[in-house]
Structure formats: C-alpha cells, structure tokens
Short mmCIF file of C-alpha atoms and ligand atoms in Angstrom, two decimals:
data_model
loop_
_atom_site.label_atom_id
_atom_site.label_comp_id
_atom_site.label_asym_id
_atom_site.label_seq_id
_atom_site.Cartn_x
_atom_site.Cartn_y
_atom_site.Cartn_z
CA UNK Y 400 0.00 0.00 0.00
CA UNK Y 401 2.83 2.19 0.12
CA UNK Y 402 2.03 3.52 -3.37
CA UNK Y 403 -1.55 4.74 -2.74
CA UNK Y 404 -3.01 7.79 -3.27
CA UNK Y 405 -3.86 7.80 0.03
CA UNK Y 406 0.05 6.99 1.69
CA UNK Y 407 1.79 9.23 -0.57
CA UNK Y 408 -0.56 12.31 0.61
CA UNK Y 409 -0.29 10.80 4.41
CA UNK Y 410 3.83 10.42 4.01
CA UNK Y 411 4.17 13.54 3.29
CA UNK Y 412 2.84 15.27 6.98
CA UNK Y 413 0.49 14.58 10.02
CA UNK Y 414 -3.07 13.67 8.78
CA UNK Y 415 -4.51 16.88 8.90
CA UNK Y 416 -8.78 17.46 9.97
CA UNK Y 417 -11.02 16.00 6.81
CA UNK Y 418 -12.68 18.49 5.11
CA UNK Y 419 -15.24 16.76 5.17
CA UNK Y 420 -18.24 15.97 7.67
CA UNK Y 421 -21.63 14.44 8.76
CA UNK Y 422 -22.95 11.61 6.63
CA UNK Y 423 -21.44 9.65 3.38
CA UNK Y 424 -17.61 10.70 3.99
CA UNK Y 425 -15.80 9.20 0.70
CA UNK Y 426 -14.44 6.00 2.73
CA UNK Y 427 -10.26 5.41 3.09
CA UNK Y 428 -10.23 1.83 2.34
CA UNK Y 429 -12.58 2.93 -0.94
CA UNK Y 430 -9.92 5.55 -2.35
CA UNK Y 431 -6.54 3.73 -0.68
CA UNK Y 432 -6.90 1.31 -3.75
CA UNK Y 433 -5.79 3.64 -5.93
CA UNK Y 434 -2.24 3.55 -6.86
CA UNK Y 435 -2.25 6.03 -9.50
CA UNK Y 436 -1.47 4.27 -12.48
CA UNK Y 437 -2.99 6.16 -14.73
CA UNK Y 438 -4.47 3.38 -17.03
CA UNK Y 439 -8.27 4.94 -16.41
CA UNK Y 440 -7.31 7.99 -17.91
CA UNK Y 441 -7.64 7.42 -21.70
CA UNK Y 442 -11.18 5.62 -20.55
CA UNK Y 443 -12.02 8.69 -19.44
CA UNK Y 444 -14.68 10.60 -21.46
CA UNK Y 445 -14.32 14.10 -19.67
CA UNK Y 446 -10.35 13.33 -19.68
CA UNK Y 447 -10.35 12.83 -23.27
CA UNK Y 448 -12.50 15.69 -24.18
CA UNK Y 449 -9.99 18.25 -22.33
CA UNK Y 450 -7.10 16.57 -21.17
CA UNK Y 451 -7.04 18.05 -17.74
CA UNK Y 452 -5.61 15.59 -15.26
CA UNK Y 453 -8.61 17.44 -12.50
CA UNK Y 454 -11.11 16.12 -14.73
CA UNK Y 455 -9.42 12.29 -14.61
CA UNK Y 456 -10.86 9.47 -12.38
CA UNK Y 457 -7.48 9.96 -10.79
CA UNK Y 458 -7.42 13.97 -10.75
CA UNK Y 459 -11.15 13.54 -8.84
CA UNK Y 460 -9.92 10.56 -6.72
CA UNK Y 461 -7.04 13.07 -5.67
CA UNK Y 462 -8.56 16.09 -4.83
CA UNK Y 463 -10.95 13.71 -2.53
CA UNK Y 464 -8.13 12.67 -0.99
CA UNK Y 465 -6.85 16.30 0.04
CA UNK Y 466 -10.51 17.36 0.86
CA UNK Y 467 -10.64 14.18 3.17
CA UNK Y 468 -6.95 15.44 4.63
CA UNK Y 469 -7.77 19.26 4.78
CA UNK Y 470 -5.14 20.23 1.72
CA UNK Y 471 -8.26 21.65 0.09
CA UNK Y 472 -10.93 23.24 0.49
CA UNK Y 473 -14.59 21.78 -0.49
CA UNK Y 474 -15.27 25.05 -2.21
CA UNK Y 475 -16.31 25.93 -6.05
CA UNK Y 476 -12.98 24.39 -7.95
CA UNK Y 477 -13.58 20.48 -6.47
CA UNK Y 478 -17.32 21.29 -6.84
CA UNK Y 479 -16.68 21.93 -10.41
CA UNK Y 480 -14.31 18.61 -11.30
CA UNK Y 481 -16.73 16.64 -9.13
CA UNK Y 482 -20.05 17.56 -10.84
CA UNK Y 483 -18.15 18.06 -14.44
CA UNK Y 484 -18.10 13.38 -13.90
CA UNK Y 485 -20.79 12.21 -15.71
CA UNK Y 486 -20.36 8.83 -13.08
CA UNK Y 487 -20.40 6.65 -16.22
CA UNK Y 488 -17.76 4.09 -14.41
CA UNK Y 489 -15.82 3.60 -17.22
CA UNK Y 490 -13.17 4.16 -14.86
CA UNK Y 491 -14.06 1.06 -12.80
CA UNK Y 492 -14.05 -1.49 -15.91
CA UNK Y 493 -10.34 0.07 -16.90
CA UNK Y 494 -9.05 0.12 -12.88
CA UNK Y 495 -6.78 -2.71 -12.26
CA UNK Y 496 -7.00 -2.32 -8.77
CA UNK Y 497 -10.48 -2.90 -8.47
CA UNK Y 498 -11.34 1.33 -7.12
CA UNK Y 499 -14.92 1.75 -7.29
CA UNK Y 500 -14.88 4.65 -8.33
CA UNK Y 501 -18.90 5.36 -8.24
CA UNK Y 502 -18.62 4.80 -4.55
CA UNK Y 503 -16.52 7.56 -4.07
CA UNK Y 504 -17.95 9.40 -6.20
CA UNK Y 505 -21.63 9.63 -5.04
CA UNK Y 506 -20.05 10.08 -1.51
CA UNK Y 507 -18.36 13.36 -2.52
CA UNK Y 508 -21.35 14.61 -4.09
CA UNK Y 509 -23.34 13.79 -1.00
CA UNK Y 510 -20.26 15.94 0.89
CA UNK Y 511 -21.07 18.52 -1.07
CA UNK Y 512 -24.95 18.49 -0.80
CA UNK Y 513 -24.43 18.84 2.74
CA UNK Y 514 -21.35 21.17 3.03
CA UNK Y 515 -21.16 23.32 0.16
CA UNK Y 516 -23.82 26.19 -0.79
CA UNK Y 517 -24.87 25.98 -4.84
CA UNK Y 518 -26.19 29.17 -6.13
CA UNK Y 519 -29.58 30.11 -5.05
CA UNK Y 520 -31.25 28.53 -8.72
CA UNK Y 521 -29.19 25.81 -8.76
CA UNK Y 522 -30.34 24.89 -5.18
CA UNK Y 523 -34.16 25.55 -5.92
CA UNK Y 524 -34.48 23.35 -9.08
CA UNK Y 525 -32.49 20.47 -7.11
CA UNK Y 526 -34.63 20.89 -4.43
CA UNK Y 527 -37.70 20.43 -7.09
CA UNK Y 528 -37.03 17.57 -8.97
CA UNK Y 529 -34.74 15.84 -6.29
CA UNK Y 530 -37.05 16.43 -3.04
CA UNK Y 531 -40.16 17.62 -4.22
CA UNK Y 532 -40.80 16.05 -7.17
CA UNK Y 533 -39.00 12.46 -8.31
CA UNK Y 534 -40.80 10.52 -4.48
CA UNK Y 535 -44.08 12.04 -5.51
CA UNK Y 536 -45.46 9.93 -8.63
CA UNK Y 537 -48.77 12.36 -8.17
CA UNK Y 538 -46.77 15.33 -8.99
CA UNK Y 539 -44.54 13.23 -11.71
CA UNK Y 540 -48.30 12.43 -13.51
CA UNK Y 541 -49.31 16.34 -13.09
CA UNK Y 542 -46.12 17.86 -14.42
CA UNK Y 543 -46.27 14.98 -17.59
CA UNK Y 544 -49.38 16.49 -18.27
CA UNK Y 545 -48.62 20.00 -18.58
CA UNK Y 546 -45.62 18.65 -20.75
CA UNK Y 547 -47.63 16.37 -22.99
CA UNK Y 548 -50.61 19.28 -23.62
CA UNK Y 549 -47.04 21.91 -24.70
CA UNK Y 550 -45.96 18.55 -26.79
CA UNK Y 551 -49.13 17.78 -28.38
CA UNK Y 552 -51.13 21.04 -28.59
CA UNK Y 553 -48.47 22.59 -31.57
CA UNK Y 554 -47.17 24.88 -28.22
CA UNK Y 555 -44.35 23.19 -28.82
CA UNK Y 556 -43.40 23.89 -32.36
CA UNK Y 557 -44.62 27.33 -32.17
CA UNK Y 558 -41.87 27.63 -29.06
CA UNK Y 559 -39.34 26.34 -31.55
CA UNK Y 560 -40.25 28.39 -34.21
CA UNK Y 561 -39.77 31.85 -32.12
CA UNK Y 562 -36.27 31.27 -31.63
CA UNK Y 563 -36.76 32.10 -27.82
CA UNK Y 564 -35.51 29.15 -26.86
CA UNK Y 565 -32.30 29.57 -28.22
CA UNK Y 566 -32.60 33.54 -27.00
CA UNK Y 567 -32.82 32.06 -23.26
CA UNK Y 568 -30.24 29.13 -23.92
CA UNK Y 569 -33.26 26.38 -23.46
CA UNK Y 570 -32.71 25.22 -26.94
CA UNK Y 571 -30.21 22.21 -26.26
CA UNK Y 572 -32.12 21.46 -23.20
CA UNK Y 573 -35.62 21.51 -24.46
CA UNK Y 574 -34.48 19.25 -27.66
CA UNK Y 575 -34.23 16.27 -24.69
CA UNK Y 576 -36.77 16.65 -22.97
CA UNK Y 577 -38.78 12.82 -23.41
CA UNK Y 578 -41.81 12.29 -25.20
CA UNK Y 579 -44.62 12.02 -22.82
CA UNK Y 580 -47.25 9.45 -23.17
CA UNK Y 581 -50.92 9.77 -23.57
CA UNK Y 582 -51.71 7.00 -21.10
CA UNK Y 583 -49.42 6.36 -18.29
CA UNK Y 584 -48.34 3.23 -16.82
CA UNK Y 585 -49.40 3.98 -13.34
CA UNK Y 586 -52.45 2.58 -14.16
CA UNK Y 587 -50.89 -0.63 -14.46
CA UNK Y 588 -49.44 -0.78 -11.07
CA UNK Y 589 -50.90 -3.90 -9.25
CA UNK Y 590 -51.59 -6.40 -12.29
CA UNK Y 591 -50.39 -9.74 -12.79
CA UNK Y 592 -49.94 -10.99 -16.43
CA UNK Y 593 -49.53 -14.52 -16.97
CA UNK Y 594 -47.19 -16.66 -18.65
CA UNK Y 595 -48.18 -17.74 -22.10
CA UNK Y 596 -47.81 -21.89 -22.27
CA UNK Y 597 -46.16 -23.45 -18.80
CA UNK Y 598 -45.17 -21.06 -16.59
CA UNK Y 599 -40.91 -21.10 -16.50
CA UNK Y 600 -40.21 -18.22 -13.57
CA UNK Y 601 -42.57 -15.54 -11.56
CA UNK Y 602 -41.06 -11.95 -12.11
CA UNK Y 603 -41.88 -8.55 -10.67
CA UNK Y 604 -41.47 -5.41 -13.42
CA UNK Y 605 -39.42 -2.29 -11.36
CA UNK Y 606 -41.53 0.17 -13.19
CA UNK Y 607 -39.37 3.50 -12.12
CA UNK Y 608 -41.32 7.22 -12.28
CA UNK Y 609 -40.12 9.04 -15.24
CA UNK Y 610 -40.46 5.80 -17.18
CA UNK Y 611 -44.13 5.50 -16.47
CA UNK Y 612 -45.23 8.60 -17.86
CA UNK Y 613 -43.12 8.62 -21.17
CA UNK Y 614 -42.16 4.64 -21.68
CA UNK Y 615 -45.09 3.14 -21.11
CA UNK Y 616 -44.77 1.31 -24.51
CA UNK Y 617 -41.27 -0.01 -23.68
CA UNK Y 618 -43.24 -1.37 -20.43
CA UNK Y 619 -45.52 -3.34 -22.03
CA UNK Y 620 -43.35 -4.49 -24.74
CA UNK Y 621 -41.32 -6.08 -21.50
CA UNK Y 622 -44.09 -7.77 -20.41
CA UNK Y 623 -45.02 -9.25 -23.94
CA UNK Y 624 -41.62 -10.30 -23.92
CA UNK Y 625 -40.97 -11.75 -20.50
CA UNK Y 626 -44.56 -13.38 -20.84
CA UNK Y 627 -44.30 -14.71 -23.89
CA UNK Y 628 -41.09 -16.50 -23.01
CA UNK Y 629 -43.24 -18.52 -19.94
CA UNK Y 630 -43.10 -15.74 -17.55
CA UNK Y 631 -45.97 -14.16 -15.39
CA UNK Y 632 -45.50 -10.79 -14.67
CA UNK Y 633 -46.65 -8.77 -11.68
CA UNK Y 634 -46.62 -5.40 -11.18
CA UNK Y 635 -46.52 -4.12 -7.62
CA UNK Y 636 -48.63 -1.47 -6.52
CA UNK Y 637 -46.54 1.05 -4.26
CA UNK Y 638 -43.21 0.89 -5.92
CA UNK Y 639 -41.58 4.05 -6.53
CA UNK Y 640 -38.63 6.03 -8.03
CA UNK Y 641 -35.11 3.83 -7.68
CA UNK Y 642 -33.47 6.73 -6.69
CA UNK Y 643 -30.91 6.85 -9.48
CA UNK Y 644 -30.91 10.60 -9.91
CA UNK Y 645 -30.86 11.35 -5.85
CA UNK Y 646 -28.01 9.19 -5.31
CA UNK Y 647 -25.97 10.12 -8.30
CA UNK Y 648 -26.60 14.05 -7.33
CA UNK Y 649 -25.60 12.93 -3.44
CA UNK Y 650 -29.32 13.19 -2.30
CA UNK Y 651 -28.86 10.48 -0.38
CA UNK Y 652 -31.17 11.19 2.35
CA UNK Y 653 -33.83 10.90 -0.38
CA UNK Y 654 -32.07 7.93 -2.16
CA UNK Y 655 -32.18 6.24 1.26
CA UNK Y 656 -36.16 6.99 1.81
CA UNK Y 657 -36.77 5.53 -1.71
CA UNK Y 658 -34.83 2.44 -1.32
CA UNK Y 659 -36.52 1.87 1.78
CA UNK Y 660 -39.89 1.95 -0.30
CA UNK Y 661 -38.62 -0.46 -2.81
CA UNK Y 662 -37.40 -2.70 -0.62
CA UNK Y 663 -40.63 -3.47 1.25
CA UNK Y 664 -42.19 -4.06 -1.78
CA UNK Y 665 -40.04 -6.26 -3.42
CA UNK Y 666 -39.25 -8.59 -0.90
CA UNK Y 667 -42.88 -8.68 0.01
CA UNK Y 668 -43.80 -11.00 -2.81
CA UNK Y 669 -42.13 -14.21 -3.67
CA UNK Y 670 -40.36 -14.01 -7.56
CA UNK Y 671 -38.13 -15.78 -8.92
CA UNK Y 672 -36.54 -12.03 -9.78
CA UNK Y 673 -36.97 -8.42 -10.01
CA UNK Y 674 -36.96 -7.12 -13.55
CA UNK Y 675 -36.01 -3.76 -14.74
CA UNK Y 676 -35.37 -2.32 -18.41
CA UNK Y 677 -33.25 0.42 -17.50
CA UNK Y 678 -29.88 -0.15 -16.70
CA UNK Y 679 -29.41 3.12 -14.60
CA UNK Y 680 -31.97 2.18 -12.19
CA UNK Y 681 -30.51 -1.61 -12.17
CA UNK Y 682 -27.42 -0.70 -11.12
CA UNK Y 683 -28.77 1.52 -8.09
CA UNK Y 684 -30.92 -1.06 -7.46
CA UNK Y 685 -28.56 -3.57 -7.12
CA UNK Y 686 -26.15 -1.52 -5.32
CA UNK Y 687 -28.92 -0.37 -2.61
CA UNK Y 688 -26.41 -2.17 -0.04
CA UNK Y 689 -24.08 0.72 -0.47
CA UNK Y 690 -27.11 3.30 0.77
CA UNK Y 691 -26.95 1.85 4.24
CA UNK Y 692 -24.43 0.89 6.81
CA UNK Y 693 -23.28 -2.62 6.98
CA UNK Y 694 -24.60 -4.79 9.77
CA UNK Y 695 -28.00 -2.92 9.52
CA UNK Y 696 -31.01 -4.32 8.75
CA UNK Y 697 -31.94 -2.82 5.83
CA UNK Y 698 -28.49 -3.64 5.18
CA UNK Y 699 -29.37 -7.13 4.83
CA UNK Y 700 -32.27 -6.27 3.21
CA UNK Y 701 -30.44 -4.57 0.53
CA UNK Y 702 -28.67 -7.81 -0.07
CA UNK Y 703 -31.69 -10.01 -0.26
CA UNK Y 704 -33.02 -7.75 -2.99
CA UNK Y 705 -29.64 -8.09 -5.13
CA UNK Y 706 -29.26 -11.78 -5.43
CA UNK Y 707 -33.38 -10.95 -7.01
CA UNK Y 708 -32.11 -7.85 -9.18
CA UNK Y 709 -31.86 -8.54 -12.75
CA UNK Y 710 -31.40 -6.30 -16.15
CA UNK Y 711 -34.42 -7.60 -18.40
CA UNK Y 712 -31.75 -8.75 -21.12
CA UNK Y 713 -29.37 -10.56 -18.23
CA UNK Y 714 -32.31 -12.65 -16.81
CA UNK Y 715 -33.89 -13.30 -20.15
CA UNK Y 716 -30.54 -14.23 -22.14
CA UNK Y 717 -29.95 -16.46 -18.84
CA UNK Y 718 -33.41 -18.11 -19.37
CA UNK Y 719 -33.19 -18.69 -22.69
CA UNK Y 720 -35.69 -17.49 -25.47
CA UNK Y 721 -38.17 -20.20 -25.81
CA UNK Y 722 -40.97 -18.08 -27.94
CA UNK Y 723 -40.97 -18.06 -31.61
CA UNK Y 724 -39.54 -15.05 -33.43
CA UNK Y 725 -39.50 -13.97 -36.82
CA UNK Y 726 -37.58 -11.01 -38.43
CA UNK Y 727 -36.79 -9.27 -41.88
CA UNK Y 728 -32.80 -8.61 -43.02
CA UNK Y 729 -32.17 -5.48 -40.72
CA UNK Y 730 -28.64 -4.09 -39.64
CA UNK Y 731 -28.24 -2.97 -35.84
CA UNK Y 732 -25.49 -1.69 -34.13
CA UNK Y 733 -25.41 -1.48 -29.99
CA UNK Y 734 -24.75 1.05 -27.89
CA UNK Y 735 -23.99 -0.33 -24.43
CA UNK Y 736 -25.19 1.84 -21.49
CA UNK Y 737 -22.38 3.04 -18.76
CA UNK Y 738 -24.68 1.65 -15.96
CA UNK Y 739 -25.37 -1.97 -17.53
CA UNK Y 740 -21.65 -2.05 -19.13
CA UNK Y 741 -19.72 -0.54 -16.25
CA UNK Y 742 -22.33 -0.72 -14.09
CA UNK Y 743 -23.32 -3.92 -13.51
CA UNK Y 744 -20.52 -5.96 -16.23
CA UNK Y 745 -23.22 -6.93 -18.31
CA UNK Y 746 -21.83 -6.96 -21.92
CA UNK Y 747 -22.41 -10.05 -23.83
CA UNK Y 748 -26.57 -10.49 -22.91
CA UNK Y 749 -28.24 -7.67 -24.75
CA UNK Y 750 -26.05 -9.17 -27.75
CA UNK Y 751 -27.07 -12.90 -27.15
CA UNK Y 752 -30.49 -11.59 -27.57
CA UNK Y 753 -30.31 -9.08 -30.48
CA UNK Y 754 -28.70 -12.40 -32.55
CA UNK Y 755 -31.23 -14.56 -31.45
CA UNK Y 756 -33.80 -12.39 -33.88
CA UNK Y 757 -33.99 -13.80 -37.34
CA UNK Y 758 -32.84 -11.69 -40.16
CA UNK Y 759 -30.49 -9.62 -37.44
CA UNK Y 760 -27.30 -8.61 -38.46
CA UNK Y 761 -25.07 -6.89 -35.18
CA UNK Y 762 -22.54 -4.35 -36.55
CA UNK Y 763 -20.45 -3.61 -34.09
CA UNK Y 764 -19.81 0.68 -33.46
CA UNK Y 765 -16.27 1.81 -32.53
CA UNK Y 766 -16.09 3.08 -29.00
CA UNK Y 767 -19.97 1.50 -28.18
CA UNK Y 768 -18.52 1.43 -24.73
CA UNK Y 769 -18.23 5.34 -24.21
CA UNK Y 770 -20.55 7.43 -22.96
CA UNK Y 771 -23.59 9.20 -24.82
CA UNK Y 772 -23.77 11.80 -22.54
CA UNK Y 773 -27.10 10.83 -21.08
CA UNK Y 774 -25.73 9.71 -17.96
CA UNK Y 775 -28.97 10.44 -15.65
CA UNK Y 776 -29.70 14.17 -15.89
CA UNK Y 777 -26.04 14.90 -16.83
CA UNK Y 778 -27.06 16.21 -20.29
CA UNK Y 779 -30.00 18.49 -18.09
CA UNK Y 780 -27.07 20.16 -15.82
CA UNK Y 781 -23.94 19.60 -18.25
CA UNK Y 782 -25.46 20.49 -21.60
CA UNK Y 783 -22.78 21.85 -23.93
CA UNK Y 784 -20.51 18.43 -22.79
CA UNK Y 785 -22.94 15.89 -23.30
CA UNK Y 786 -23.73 17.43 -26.72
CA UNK Y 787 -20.09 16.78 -27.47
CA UNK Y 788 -19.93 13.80 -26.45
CA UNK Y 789 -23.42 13.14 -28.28
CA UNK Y 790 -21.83 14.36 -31.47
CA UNK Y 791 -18.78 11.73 -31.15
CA UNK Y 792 -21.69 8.75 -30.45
CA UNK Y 793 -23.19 9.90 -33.75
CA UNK Y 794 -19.67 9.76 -35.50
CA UNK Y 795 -19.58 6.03 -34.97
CA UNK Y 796 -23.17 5.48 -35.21
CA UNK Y 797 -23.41 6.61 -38.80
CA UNK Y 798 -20.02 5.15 -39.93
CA UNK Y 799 -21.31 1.70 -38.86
CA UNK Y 800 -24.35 2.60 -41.87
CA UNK Y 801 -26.98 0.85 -40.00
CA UNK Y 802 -30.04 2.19 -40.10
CA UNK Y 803 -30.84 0.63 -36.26
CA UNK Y 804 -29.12 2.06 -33.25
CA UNK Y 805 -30.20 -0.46 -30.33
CA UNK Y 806 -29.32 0.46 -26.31
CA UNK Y 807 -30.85 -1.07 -23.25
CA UNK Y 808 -31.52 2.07 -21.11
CA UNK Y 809 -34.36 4.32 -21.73
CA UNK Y 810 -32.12 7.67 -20.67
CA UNK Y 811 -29.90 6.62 -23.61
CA UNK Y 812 -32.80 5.71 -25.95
CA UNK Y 813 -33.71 9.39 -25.62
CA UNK Y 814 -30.36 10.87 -26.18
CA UNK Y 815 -29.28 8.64 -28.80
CA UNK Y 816 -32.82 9.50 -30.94
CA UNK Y 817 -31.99 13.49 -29.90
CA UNK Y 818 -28.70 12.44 -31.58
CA UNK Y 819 -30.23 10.58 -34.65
CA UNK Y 820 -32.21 14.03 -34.92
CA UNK Y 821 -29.60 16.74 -34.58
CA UNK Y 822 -26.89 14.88 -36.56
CA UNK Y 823 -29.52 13.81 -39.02
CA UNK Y 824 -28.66 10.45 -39.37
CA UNK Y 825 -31.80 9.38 -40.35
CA UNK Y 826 -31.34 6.24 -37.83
CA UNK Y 827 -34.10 4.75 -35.46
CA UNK Y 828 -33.35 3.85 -32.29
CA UNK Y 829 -35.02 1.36 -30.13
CA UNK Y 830 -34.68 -0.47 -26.86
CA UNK Y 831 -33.20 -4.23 -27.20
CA UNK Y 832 -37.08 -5.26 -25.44
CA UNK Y 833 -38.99 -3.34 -28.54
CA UNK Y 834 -37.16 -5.47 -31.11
CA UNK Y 835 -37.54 -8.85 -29.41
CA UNK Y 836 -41.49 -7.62 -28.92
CA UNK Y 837 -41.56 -6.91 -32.79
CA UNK Y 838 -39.97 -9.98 -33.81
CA UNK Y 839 -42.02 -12.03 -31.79
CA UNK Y 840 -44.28 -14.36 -33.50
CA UNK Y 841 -47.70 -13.51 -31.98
CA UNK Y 842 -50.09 -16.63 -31.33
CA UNK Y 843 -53.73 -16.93 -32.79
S1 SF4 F 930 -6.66 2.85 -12.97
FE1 SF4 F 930 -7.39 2.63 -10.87
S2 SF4 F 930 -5.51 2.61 -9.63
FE2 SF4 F 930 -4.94 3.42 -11.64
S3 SF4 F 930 -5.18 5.68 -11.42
FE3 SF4 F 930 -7.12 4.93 -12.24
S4 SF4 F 930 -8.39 4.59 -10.39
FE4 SF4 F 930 -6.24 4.74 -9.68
S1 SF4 F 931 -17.02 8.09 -14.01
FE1 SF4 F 931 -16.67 8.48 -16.21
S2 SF4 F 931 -16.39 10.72 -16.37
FE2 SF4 F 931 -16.20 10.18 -14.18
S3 SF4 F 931 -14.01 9.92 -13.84
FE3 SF4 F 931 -14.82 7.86 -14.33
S4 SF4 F 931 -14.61 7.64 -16.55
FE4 SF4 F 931 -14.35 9.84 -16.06
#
C-alpha cells in the first residue's frame, strides 16, 4: 500500500482534519486502492475531451483525498471537477485495482450536498425535482401532463419556431426533454400478467417514475416479452422512483427513503426475480447495499433484494428465449449503457439476444462502450458536454451505416434519438425489449 493515493498524501505530513463531515464521507479503504497508475485515464470521457488531469478518475480521486486530509478546500474548484463526472464508471471497468470509483464518487457529491452552498437557482431546481418532485409519482403524472398538452397542442413547435428558446439558452435542453405518453403506466401498477404456455419463472417489473409517464410502450413491450417466453409478470402497486438521480446528485437522504420503499415491496412477494429495463436504475438497485451501513437491517435487506435484481436482457438471455420469433434482413449496431456495461458488467446479454432475432445482423460501433452523454440528468445540468460527447456517439453510429441504433436504457434511448435528430442520421433507435417484442411471433 505504500504507493496509494492515500500513503503518498499521508507520508508527506500529520493527517490533517477532513474536510469533510456528517454523513457519506468518501471511505479510506474505498480511495486507498488507488495507486495512480494512470491506465483509467484514456477511458475517461471528460479526460479525453480536455485533457485536464482534474477532470481524470485519478485527478477527482485526488482532490478527494486532500478534501478528506484538509489540503483543500470543499469550495467551487472540487465542486466543479466533481459535478463536471458524468459517473459513467468507465473508470471502474479500466481500474486494475479494483477502485470503485462510483462509490466515491456519489459520496463526494453527498459531501457537497451537505457542506457546500450551490447558487440560489441551482439549489431551488435540485430541491424540485430531487425532493419535491422524483418521491411524488402524483406530482410526476401532473407535471407529464402540462408537458404532454405543450408537446401535443403545436405549443411546442410554435416555441421552436420563435427562436426564444435559443434567445434564453433552453434550446439544447428543451431538444431532450422525453416524449410524454398519452396514457401512463401507473395505471398498471398492481396487475399480474400470466405466462403464455407453462409457466418457466414468476417476475416482478421495477416500473421507475419518469419511465411510467413517457415509456409506457417499452413497459408493455417487457411484459409481452418476459410473458411470452413462460413468464408471469406482476406489477406491484406502491413501488416508486429507484433513486438513481438522488443518489448520483448525493441526495442520499432521499435515495435512502426511496430504497426503503422499494425494498418493502419487493421482498414482500415471492419471484423468482426483479426485472427492470433500464440499466441506470438496475445498477442503483442492485447496489442499494451501499445506501446503508453494513450490519444494519436494511443492510441485509439490501442484499436479499440483489441476489433478485436482474437487467431484463441478463435474466432473459440467462433463461433462454423459448418463444418463436420472426424477423426481416435489418442491420443494428449497440450502444452499451455506462450503468449496464460498467455498471453492472453486463456486456455479452443484450447481444445474445439481439442475434437470437432472425434476419439480425449486429454491426459492431467503434467506441460503443463510451458514454452518450445521457448519464442520468447529466445532459440536463452539463449540456454543452454531453452534446459533445453526443456528437462523437453519432460519428460512430453513422459510420457503422446501420439504419438501427439499439441500447438497453431508456435515458440513452432518448439521447441517442436526440442524436439521430440533430446529426440527421436518419437512424431509429429502439430499446433491445422493442425489437424482441416486434420480432415475436404472436399466437392466434
Ligand atoms: S486505474 Fe485505478 S488505480 Fe490506476 S489511477 Fe485509475 S483509479 Fe487509480
Ligand atoms: S465516471 Fe466516467 S467521467 Fe467520471 S471519472 Fe470515471 S470515466 Fe471519467
């Protein structure tokens, strides 16, 4: 250990006071793994946009070690390199030494939610969508409506065509903002669908709260899927919000409330697993142990509900597709999301399952392992990046000429088709579940 981060700042003087304090401190034995190698860096999409060693996995990992010692101050330059990560993890699948790096990341933002004072609108819309509005699925459903009756009622082109947009700089912004559905899936909450032929497993659908109001279709294309392939699918009422966004902003008092929520719910029915299509709320689900302190018992709890935890395209490449499909000659290429790649090392099942579709041909894109610059609400707070890194996605996207981009994670669905659009590509994009729905061969 004498090469860590953490020895080389401790050889070098008494351990000065942490600059940091209360809950979530960025643990030691998380950041003492790091022996500064270097071999993240070029994994590193922020690193290789600017090539600023402060805006490396090992730049960030280093200033948290001087905030932890007291060498500097939690003020607005670690703020910046901090909330400049888009906490894709890329990092973590390069790291030879096994640093999680989204551990100590999501710590340091929760050190600065609690220690560090963002400007005054900065603080209010947080406060909105992290505390007042993301727990409340009432408020989710009102707020979808307002959007869909701007999307639908020609409000929104007439925005568009005033320019204002661009006046106020909304325009990048408002170009993301998700398509909201007519009918939500909240209605849905509490029904069981049942297997078609013998029943092979009993699953429960993580339904999310953005997702039900503008993926409802991806939804029930899962549960054609998952019931079509001899699995009955329930629903549960009272789920809520994985707290993805919370966490990953270092709301984790709200994260914590959430999980708490999701827990009950989960492991108050008996399934064979929990199923989620989105990989960035699979990966906090799974990793809802690292919300509370070992030994606890929602702890435990937390570990119960991870051996259940499964991707949609993990458990159902691990099944094994027993419906019928059919398909026409199409050419796909794959965008991996951070959060299922990185996230939760799931690389080869999404793939199983696009070849298993007649007529399929996978191209593989250069660099499908690098960020879109989705990454939660990253392209919300960090526009102008993720629209670079957007417009480097779209560079490999069209050079692979196939006229299907396919991803497994509904924030990259969204940012991928804004990409499609603004690069005019002329490419569709669709979630891995949508094409196994089409393709599958539906009985009389
Ligand atoms: S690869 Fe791992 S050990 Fe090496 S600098 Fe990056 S985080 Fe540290
Ligand atoms: S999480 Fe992604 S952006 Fe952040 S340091 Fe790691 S590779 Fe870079």
């Amino acid at each position: 250990m004498t090469d860590s981060i953490a020895n080389t700042e401790q050889s070098t003087g008494p351990q000065l006071r942490s600059g940091f304090s209360g809950a979530d401190i960025p643990a030691y034995e998380d950041y003492a793994h790091c022996v500064h190698c270097g071999l993240c860096l070029n994994n590193c999409p922020t690193y290789k946009l600017w090539g600023l060693e402060a805006d490396s996995p090992r730049g960030r990992i280093r200033q948290i070690v001087l905030v932890d010692q007291g060498r500097l101050p939690l003020g607005d330059s670690f703020v910046k390199h901090i909330d400049q990560c888009l906490d894709c993890r890329a990092c973590e699948s390069a790291c030879p030494s096994g640093v999680e790096y989204g551990k100590l990341v999501e710590a340091a933002r929760a050190q600065i939610e609690q220690n560090y004072k963002r400007p005054f609108f900065s603080r209010l819309a947080r406060n909105f969508v992290f505390r007042g509005l993301l727990p409340y699925p009432g408020r989710i459903a009102v707020l979808a409506r307002i959007l869909y009756i701007y999307q639908c009622s020609g409000l929104q082109a007439l925005v568009r065509a005033t320019g204002i947009l661009r006046l106020v700089g909304m325009a990048g912004k408002e170009k993301l903002l998700p398509p909201i559905d007519r009918e939500f899936f909240f209605s849905k909450l509490g029904k069981t669908y049942p297997a078609v032929g013998p029943r092979r497993a009993r699953v429960a659908l993580f339904a999310g709260c953005v997702a039900q109001v503008s993926f409802s279709a991806l939804h029930e294309a899962t549960i054609r899927v998952l019931t079509a392939n001899g699995c009955e699918v329930v629903v549960p009422a009272g789920q809520t919000c994985c707290g993805a966004l919370p966490s990953h902003a270092g709301v984790r008092d709200v994260a914590r409330s959430l999980a708490r929520v999701n827990l009950e719910v989960f492991l108050g029915g008996e399934f064979d697993a929990v199923i989620t299509n989105a990989a960035g709320c699979g990966s906090t689900l799974k990793e809802y142990e690292h919300l509370f302190a070992a030994g606890t018992p929602e702890h435990e709890k937390a570990h119960a509900f991870r051996k259940k935890m499964r991707d949609a395209t993990e458990f159902l490449a691990d099944l094994g597709i027993s419906s019928q499909l059919s398909g026409k000659p199409m050419r796909v290429t794959y965008q991996d999301s951070c959060h299922l790649l990185h996230g939760q090392k799931i690389r080869e099942a999404p793939r199983k399952l696009l070849r298993a579709i007649p007529g399929l041909e996978l191209v593989e894109m250069a660099m499908a392992d690098y960020c879109c610059g989705s990454a939660g609400s990253y392209n919300v707070t960090e526009t102008e990046t993720s629209l670079a890194l957007l417009a480097e996605k779209m560079k490999h996207a069209r050079a692979t000429n196939a006229p299907v981009i396919v991803t497994a994670n509904p924030g990259c669905l969204l940012q991928m088709r804004a990409g499609a659009q603004i690069h005019g590509t002329g490419q569709e994009v669709f979630h891995v579940m949508e094409l196994l729905d089409h393709a599958l061969v539906k009985q009389a």
